[in-house]
PDB file of C-alpha atoms in Angstrom:
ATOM      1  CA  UNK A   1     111.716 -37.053  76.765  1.00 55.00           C
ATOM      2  CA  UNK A   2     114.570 -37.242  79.028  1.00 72.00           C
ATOM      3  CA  UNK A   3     117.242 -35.197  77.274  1.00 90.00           C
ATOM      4  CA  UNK A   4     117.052 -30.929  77.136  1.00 93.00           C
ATOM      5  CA  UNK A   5     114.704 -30.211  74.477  1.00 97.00           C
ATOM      6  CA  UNK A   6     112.728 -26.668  73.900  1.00 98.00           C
ATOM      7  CA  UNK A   7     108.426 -26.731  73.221  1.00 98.00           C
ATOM      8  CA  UNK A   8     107.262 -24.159  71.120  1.00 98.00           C
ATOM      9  CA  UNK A   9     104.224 -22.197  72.444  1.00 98.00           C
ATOM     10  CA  UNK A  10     102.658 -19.218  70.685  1.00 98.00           C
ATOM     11  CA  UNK A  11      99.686 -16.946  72.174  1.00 97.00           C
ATOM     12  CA  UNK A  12      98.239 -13.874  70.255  1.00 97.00           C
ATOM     13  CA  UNK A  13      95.136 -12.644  71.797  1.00 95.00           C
ATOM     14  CA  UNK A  14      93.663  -9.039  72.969  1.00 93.00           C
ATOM     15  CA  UNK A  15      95.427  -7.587  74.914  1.00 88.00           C
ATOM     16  CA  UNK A  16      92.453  -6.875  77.698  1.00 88.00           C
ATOM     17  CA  UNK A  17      92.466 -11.328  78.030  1.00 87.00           C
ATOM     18  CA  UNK A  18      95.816 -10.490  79.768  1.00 84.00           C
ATOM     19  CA  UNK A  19      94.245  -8.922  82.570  1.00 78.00           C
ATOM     20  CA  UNK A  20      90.612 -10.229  82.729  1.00 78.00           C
ATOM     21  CA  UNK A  21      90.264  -8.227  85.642  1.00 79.00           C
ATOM     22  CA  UNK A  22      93.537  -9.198  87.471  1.00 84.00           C
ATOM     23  CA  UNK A  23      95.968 -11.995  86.143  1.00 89.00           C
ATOM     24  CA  UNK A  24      95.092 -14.518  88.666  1.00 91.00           C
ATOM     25  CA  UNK A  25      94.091 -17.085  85.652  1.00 92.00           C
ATOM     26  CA  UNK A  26      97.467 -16.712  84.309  1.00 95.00           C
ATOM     27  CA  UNK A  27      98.722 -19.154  87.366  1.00 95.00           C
ATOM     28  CA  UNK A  28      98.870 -22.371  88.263  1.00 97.00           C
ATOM     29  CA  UNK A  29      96.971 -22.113  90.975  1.00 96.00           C
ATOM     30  CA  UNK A  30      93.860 -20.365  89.521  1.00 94.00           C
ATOM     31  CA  UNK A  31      91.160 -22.974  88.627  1.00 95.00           C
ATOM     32  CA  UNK A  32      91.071 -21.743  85.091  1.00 92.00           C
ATOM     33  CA  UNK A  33      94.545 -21.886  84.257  1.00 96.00           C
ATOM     34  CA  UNK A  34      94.643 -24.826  82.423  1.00 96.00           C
ATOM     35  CA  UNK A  35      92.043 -24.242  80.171  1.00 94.00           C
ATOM     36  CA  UNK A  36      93.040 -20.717  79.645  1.00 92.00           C
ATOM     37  CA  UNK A  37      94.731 -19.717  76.143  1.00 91.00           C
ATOM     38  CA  UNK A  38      96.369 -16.281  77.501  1.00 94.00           C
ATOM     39  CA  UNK A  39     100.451 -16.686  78.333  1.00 95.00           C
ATOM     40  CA  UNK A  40     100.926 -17.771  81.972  1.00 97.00           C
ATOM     41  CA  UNK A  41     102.948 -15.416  84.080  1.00 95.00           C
ATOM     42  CA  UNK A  42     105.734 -17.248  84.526  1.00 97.00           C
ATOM     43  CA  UNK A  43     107.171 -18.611  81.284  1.00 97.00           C
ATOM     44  CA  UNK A  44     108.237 -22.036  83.319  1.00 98.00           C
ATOM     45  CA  UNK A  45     104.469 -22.617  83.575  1.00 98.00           C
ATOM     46  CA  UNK A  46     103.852 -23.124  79.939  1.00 98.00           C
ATOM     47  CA  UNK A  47     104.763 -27.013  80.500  1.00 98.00           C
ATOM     48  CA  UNK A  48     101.900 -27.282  83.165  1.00 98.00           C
ATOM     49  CA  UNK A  49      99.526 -26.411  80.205  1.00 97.00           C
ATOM     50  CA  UNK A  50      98.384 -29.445  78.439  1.00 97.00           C
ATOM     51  CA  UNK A  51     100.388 -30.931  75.917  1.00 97.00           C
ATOM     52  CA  UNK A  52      97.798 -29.651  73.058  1.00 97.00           C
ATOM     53  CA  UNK A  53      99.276 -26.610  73.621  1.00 97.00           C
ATOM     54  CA  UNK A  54     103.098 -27.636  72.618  1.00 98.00           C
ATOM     55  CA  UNK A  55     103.063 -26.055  68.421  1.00 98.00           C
ATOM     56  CA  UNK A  56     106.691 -28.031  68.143  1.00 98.00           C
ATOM     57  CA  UNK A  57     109.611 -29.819  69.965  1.00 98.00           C
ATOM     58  CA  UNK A  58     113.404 -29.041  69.277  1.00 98.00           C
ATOM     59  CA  UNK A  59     116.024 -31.096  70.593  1.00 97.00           C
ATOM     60  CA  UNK A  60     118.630 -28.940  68.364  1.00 97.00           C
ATOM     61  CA  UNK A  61     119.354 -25.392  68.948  1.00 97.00           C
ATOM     62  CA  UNK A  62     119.548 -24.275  65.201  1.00 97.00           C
ATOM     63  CA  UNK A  63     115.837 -25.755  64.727  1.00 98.00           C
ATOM     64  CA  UNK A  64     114.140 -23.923  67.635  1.00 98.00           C
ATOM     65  CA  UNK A  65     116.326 -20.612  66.192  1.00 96.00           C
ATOM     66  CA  UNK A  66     114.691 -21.587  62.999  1.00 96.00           C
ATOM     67  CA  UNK A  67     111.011 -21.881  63.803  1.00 97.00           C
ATOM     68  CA  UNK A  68     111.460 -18.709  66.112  1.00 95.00           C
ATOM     69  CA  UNK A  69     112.751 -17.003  63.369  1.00 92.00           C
ATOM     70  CA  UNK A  70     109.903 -18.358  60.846  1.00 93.00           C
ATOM     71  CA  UNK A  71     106.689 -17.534  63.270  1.00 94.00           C
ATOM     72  CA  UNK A  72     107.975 -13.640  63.066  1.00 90.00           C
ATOM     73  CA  UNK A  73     108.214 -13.934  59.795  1.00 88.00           C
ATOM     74  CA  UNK A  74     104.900 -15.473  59.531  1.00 92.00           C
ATOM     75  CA  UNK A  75     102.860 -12.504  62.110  1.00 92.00           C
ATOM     76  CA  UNK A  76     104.927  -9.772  60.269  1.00 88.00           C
ATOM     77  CA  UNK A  77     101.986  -8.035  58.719  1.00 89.00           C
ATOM     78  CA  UNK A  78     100.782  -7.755  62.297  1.00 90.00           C
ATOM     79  CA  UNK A  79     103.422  -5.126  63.497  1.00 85.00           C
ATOM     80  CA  UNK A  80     102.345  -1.405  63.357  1.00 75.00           C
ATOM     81  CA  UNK A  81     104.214   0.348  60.330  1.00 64.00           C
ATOM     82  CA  UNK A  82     105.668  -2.862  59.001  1.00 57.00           C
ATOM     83  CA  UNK A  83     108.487  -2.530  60.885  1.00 53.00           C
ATOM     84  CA  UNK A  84     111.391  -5.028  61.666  1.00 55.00           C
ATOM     85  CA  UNK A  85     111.461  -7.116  64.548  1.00 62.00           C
ATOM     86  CA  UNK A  86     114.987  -8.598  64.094  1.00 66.00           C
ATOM     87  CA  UNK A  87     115.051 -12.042  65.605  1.00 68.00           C
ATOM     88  CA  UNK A  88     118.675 -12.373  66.807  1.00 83.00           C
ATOM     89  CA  UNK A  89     118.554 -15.441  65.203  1.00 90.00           C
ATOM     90  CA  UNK A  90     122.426 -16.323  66.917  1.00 92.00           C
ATOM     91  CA  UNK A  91     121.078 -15.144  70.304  1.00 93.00           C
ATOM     92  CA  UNK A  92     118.413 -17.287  69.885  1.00 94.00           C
ATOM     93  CA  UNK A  93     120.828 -20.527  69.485  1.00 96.00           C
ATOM     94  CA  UNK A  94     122.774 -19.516  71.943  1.00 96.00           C
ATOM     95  CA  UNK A  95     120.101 -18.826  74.506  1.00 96.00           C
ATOM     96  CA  UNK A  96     118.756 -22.752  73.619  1.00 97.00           C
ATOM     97  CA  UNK A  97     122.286 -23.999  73.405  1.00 97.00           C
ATOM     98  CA  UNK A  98     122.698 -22.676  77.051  1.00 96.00           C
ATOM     99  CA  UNK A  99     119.364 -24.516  78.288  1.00 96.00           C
ATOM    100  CA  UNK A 100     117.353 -21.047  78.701  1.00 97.00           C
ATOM    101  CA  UNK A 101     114.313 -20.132  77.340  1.00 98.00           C
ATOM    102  CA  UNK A 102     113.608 -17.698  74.213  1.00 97.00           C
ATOM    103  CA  UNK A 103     110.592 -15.889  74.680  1.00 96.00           C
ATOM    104  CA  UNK A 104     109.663 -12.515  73.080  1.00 93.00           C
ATOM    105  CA  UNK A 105     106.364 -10.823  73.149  1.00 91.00           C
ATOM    106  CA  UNK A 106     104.853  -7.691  71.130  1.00 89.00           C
ATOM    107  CA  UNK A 107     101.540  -5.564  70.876  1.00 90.00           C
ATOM    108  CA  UNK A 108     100.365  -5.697  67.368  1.00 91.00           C
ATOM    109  CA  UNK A 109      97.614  -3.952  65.567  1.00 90.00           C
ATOM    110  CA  UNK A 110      94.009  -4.052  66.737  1.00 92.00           C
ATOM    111  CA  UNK A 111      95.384  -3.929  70.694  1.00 91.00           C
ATOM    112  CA  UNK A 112      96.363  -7.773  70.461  1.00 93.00           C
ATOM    113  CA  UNK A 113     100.023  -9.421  72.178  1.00 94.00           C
ATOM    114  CA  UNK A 114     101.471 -11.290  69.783  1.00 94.00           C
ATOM    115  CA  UNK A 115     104.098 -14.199  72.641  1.00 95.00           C
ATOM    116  CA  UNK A 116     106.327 -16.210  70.597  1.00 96.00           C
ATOM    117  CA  UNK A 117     108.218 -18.768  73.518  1.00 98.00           C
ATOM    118  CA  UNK A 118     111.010 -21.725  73.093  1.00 98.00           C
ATOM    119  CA  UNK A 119     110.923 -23.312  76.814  1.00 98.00           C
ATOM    120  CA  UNK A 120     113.598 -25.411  78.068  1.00 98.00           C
ATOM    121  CA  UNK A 121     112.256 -28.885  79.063  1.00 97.00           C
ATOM    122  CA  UNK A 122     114.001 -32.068  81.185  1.00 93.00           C
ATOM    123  CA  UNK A 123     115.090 -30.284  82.735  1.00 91.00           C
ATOM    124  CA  UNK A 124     113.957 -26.790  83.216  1.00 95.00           C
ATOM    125  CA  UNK A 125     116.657 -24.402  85.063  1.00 94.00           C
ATOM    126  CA  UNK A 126     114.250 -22.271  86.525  1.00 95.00           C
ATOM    127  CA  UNK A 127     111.876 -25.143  87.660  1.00 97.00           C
ATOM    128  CA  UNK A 128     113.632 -28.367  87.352  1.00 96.00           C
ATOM    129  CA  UNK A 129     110.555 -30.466  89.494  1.00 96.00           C
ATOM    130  CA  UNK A 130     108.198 -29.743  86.564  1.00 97.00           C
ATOM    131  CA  UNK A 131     107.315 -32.850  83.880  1.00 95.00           C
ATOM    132  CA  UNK A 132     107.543 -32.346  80.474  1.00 97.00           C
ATOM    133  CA  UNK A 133     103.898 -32.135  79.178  1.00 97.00           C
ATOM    134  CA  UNK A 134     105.067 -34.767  76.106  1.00 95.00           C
ATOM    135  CA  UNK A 135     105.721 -37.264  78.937  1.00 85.00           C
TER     136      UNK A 135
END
């Protein structure tokens, strides 16, 4: 996949997996980061996760806005009081239009982190040396 493109990763998890003590699984360097499910630190190192991990691909802005938009939709019974998240759905194009990543992250009810991220691929801006995960 040689051309910009944005994978879709999602994590929701408890809160207290975030920290298990310390966040040292959360990077590439940790022996368990790979097979971890918690969010890695740095939101560049979701394409060192396996490619399982990838929920989508978007090689047009308006899609990724689209499925961003859709997954809070989907987890909107999750947020305390039912109350609305708006999704700056033109931010979000413009943000993948741009080559950056979207990523947004909440607590929800029961102490769980609900991290919905878009992550620019070939290449990234922040780490343009990493592969993208789809090959």
């Amino acid at each position: 996949m040689g051309r910009l493109h944005h994978h879709a990763y999602i994590w929701l998890g408890h809160g207290d997996v975030l920290v298990k003590p310390g966040d040292a699984h959360r990077r590439p360097q940790h022996k368990e980061f790979l097979a971890a499910q918690v969010m890695p630190l740095e939101c560049a190192d979701w394409l060192l996760k396996p490619a399982s991990r990838v929920e989508a691909t978007f090689d047009v802005p308006k899609e990724g806005a689209d499925w961003y938009v859709g997954q809070l939709a989907a987890y909107d019974d999750l947020f305390a009081d039912s109350y609305a998240v708006d999704p700056a759905y033109e931010e979000t194009v413009r943000v993948l239009s741009a080559g950056e990543d979207r990523v947004g992250g909440w607590w929800v009810t029961g102490g769980r982190f609900l991290s919905l991220n878009l992550i620019a691929c070939s290449p990234h801006r922040v780490r343009p040396e990493y592969a993208c995960p789809l090959g």
